[in-house]
PDB file of C-alpha atoms in Angstrom:
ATOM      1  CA  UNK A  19     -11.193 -45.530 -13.481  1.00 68.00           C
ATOM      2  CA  UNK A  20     -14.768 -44.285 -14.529  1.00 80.00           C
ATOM      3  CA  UNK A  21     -13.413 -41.545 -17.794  1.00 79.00           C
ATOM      4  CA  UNK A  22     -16.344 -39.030 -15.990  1.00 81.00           C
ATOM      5  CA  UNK A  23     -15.041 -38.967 -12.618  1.00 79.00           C
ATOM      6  CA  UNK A  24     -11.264 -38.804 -13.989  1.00 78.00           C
ATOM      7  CA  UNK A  25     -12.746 -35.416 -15.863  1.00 77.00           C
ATOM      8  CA  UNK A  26     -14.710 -34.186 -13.440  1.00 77.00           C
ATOM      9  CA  UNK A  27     -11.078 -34.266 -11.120  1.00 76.00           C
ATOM     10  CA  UNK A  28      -9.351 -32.675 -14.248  1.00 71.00           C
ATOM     11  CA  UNK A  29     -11.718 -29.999 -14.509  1.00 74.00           C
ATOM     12  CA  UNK A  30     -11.513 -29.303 -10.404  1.00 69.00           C
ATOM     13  CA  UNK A  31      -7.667 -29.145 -11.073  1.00 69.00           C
ATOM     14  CA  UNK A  32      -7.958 -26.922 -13.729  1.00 64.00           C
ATOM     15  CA  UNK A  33     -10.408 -24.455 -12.002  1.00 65.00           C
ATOM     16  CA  UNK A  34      -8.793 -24.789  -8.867  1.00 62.00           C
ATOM     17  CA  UNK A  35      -5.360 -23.375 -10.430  1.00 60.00           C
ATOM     18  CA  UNK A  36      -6.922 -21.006 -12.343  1.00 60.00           C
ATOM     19  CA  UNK A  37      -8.275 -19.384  -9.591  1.00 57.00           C
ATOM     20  CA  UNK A  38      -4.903 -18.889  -7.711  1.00 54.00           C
ATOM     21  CA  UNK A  39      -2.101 -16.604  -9.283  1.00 52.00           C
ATOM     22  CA  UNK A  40       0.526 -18.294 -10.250  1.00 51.00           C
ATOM     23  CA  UNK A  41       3.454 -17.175  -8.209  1.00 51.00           C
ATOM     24  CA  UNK A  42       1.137 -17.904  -4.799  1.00 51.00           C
ATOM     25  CA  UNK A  43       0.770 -21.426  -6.225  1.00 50.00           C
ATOM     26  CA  UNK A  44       4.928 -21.460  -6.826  1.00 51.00           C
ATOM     27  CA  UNK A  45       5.505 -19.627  -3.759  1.00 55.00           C
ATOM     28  CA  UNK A  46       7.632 -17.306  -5.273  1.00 58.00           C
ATOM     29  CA  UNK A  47       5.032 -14.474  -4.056  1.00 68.00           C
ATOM     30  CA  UNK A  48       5.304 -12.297  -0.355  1.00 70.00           C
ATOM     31  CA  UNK A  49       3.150 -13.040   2.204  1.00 74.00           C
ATOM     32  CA  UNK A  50       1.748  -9.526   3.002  1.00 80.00           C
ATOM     33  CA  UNK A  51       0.975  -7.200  -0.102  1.00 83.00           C
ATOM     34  CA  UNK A  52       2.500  -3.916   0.384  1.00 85.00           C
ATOM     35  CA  UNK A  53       1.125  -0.695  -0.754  1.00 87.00           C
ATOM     36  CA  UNK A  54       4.120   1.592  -0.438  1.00 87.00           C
ATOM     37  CA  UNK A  55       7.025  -0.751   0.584  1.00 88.00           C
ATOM     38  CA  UNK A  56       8.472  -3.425  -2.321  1.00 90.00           C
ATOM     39  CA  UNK A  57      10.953  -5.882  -0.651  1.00 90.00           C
ATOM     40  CA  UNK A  58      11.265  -9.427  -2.466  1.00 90.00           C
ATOM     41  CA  UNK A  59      10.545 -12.875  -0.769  1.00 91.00           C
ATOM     42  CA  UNK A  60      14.079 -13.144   0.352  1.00 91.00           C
ATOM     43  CA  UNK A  61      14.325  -9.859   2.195  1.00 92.00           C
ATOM     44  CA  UNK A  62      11.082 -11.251   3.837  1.00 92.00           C
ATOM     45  CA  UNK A  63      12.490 -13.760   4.284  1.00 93.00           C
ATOM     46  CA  UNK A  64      15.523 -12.512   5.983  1.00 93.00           C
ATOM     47  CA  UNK A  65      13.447 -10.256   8.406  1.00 93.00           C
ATOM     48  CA  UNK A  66      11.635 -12.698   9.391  1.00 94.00           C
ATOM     49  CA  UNK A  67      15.047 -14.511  10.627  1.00 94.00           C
ATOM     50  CA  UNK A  68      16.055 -11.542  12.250  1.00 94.00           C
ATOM     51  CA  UNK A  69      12.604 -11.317  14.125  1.00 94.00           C
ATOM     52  CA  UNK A  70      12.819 -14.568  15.225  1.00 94.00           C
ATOM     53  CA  UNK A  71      16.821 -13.478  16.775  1.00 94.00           C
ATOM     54  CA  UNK A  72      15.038 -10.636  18.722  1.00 94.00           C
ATOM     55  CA  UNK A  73      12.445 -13.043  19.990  1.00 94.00           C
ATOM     56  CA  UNK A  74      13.456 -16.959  19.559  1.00 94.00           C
ATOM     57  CA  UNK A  75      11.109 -19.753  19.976  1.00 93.00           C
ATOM     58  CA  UNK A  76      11.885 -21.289  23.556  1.00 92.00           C
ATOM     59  CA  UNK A  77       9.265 -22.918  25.744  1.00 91.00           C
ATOM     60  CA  UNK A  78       6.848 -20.077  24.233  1.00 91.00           C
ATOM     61  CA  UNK A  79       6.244 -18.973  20.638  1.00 92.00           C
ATOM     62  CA  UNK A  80       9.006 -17.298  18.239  1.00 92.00           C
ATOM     63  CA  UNK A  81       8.544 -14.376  16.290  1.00 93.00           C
ATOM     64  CA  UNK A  82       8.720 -16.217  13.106  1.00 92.00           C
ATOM     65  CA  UNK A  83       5.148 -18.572  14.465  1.00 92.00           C
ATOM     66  CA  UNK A  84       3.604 -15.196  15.143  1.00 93.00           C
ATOM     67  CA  UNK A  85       4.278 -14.022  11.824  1.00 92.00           C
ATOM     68  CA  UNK A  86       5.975 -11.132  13.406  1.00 94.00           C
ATOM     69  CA  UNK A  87       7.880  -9.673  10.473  1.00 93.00           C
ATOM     70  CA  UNK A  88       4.879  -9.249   8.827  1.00 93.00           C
ATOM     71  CA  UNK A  89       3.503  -6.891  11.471  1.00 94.00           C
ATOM     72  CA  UNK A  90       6.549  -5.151  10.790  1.00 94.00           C
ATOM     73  CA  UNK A  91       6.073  -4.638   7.473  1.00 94.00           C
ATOM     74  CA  UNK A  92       2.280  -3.640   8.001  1.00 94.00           C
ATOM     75  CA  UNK A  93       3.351  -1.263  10.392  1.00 94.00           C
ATOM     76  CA  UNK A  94       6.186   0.332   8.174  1.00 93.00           C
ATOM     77  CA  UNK A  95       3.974   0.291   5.469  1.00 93.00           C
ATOM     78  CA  UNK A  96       0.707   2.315   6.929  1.00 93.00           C
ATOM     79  CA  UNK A  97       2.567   4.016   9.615  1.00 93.00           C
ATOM     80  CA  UNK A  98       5.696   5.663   8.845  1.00 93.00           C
ATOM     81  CA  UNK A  99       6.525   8.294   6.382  1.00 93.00           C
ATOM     82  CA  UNK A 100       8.353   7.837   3.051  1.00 94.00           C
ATOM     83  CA  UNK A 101      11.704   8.770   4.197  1.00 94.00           C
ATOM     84  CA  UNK A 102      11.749   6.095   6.474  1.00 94.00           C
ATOM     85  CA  UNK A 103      10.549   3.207   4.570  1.00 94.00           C
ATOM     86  CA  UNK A 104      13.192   3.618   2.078  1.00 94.00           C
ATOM     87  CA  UNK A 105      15.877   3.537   5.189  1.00 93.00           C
ATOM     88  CA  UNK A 106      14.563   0.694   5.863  1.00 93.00           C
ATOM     89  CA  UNK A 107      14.260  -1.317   3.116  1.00 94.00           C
ATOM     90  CA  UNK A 108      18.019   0.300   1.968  1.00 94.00           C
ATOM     91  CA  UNK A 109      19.027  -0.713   5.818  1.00 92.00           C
ATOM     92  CA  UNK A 110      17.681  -4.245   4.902  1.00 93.00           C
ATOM     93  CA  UNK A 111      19.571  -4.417   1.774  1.00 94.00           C
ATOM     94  CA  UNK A 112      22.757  -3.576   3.171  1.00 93.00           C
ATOM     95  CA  UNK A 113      22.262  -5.777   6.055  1.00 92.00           C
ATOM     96  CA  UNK A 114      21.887  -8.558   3.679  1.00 92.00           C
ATOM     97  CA  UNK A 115      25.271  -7.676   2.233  1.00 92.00           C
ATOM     98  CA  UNK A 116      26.586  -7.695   5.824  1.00 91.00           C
ATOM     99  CA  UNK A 117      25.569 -10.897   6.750  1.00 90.00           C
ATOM    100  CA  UNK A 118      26.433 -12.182   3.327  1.00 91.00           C
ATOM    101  CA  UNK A 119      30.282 -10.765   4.055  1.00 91.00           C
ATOM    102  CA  UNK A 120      30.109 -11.977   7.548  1.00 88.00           C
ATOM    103  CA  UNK A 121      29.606 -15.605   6.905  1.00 88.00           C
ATOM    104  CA  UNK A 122      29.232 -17.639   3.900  1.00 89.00           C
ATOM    105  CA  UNK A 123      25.829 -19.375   5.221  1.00 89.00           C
ATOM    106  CA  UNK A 124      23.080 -17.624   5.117  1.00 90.00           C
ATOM    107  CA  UNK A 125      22.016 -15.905   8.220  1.00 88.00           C
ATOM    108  CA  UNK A 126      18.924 -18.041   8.831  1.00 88.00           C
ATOM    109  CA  UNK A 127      21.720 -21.043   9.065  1.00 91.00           C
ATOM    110  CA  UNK A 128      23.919 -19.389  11.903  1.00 92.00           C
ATOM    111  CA  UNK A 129      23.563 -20.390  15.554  1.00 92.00           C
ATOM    112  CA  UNK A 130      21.665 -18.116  17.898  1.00 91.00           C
ATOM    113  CA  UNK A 131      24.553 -16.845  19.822  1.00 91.00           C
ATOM    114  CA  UNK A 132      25.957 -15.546  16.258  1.00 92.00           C
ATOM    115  CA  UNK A 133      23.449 -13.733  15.183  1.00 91.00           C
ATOM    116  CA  UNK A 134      22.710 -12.212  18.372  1.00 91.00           C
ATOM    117  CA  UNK A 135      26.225 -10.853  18.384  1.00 89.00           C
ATOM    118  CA  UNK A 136      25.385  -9.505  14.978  1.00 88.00           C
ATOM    119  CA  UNK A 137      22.235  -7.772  16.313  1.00 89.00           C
ATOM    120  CA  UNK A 138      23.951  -6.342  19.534  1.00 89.00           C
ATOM    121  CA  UNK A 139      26.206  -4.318  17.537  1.00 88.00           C
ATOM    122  CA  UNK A 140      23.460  -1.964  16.314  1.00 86.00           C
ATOM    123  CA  UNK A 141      22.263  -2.045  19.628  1.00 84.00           C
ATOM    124  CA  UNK A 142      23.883   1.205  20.554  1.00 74.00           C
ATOM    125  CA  UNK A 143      23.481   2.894  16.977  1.00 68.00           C
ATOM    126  CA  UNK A 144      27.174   3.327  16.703  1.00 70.00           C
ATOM    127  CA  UNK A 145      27.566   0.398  14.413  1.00 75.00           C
ATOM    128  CA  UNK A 146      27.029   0.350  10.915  1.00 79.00           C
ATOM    129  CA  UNK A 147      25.224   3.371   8.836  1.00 87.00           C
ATOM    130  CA  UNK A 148      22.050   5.519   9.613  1.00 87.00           C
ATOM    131  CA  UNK A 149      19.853   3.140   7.362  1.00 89.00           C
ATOM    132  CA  UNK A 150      20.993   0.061   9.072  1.00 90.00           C
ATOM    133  CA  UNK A 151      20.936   1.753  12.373  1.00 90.00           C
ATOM    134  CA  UNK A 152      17.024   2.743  11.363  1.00 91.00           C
ATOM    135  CA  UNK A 153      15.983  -0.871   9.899  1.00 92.00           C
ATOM    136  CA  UNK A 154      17.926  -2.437  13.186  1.00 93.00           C
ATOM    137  CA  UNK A 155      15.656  -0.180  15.078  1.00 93.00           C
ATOM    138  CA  UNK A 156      12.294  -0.509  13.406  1.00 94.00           C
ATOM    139  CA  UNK A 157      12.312  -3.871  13.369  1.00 94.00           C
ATOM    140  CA  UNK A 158      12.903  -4.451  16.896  1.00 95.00           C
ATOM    141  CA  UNK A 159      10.827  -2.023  17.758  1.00 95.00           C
ATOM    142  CA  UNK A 160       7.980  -3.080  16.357  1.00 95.00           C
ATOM    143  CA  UNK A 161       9.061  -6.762  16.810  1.00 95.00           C
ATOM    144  CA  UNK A 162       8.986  -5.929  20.495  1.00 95.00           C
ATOM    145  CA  UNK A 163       5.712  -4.053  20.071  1.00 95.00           C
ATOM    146  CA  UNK A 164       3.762  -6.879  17.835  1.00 95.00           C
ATOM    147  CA  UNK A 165       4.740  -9.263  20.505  1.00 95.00           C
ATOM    148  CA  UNK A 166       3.712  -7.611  23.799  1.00 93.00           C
ATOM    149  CA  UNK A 167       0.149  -6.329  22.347  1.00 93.00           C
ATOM    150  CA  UNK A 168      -0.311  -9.998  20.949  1.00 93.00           C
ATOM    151  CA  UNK A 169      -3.486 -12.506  21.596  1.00 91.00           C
ATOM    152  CA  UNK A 170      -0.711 -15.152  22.790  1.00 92.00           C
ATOM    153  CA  UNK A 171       0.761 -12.645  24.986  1.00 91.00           C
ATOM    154  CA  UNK A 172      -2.387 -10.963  26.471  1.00 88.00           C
ATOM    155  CA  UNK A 173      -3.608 -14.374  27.280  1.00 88.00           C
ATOM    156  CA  UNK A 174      -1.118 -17.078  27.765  1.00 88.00           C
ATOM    157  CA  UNK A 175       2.469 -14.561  29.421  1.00 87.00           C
ATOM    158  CA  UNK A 176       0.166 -12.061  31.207  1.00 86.00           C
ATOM    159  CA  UNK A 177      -2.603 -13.014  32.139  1.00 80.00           C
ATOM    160  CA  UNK A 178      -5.380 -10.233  32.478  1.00 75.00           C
ATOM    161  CA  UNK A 179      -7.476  -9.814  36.459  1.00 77.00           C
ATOM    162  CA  UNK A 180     -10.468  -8.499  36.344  1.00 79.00           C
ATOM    163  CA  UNK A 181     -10.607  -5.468  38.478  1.00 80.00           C
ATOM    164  CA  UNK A 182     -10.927  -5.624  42.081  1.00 79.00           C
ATOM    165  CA  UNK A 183      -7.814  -8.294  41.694  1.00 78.00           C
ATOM    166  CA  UNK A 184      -7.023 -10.908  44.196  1.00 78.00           C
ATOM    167  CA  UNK A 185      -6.861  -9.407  48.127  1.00 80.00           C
ATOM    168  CA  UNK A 186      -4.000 -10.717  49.659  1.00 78.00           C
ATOM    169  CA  UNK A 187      -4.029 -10.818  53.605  1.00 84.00           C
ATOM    170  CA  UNK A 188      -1.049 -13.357  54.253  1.00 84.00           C
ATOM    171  CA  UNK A 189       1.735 -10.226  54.217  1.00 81.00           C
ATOM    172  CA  UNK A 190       4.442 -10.518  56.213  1.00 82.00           C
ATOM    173  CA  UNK A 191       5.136  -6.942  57.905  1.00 79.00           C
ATOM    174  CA  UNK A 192       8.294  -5.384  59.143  1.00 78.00           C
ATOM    175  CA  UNK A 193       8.655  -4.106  62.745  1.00 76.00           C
ATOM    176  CA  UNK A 194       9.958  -1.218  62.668  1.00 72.00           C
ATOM    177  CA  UNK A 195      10.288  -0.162  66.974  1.00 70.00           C
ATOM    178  CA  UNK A 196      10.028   3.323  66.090  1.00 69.00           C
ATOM    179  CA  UNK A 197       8.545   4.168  69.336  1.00 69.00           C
ATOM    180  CA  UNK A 198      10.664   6.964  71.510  1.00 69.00           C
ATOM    181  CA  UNK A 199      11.176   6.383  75.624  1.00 71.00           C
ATOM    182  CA  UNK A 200      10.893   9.186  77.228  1.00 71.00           C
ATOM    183  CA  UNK A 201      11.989   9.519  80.532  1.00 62.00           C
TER     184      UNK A 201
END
């Protein structure tokens, strides 16, 4: 190997990582960079699990390839008061615990049908405490919400008709004989 080229690579290494922080390069670093909300990678992590429960990946795409829990975070971050972001992120902690008491894998390991069990529980808000009733709710809420107002959804499940839509003539109609006799 020509010793030029091998130091012109080692210098485009070496500026190359320099330019990166070093936990993005390790991956030890969140995806989304929160102003007002601090959760760690694996509380990201497990929302992003729990997303992906709320909407799974079938013949269409999952939360989790929509980046979905990020929206949630986004959204809890600019749009909801202080009060509520720390129910959430103390509703996330202690549904970490939960999960961690229910099984010994981690949730992102337990079939479908068991974690939606786990999620249907909150469903009614009886379940659980206020904070894990209020992350349960945010998240699927705006889970829910980041989905339906989606490119991919706006495009590919419903698919937008310019107005006037189609005109459809071929209607069967119902006879009503409504008519009196008289006489």
């Amino acid at each position: 190997m020509d010793r030029r080229v091998a130091i012109k690579n080692l210098a485009l290494v070496l500026g190359g990582a320099t330019l990166f922080p070093k936990d993005m390069l390790a991956g030890s670093s969140n995806l989304i960079q929160l102003k007002n909300v601090k959760i760690t990678l694996a509380q990201e992590k497990l929302l992003a699990e729990v997303a992906e429960t709320i909407i799974p990946k079938t013949t269409s795409l999952g939360a989790k390839d929509m980046g979905l829990h990020l929206f949630v975070l986004l959204m809890l971050d600019d749009c909801y008061n202080k009060q509520d972001q720390q129910q959430f992120t103390e509703g996330l902690k202690q549904f970490a615990a939960l999960a961690a008491k229910t099984s010994a894998k981690p949730f992102a390991l337990w079939p479908q049908a068991q974690r939606e069990a786990l999620l249907l529980t909150f469903e009614n808000g009886k379940a659980g405490t206020s904070e894990l009733n209020a992350f349960y709710r945010i998240t699927k809420d705006k889970t829910v919400q980041g989905y339906t107002q989606s490119k991919y959804f706006m495009t590919k499940k419903v698919v937008y008709e310019l107005i006037p839509s189609r005109y459809n003539v071929d209607v069967p109609v119902k006879t009503n004989n409504t008519a009196v006799k008289h006489g």
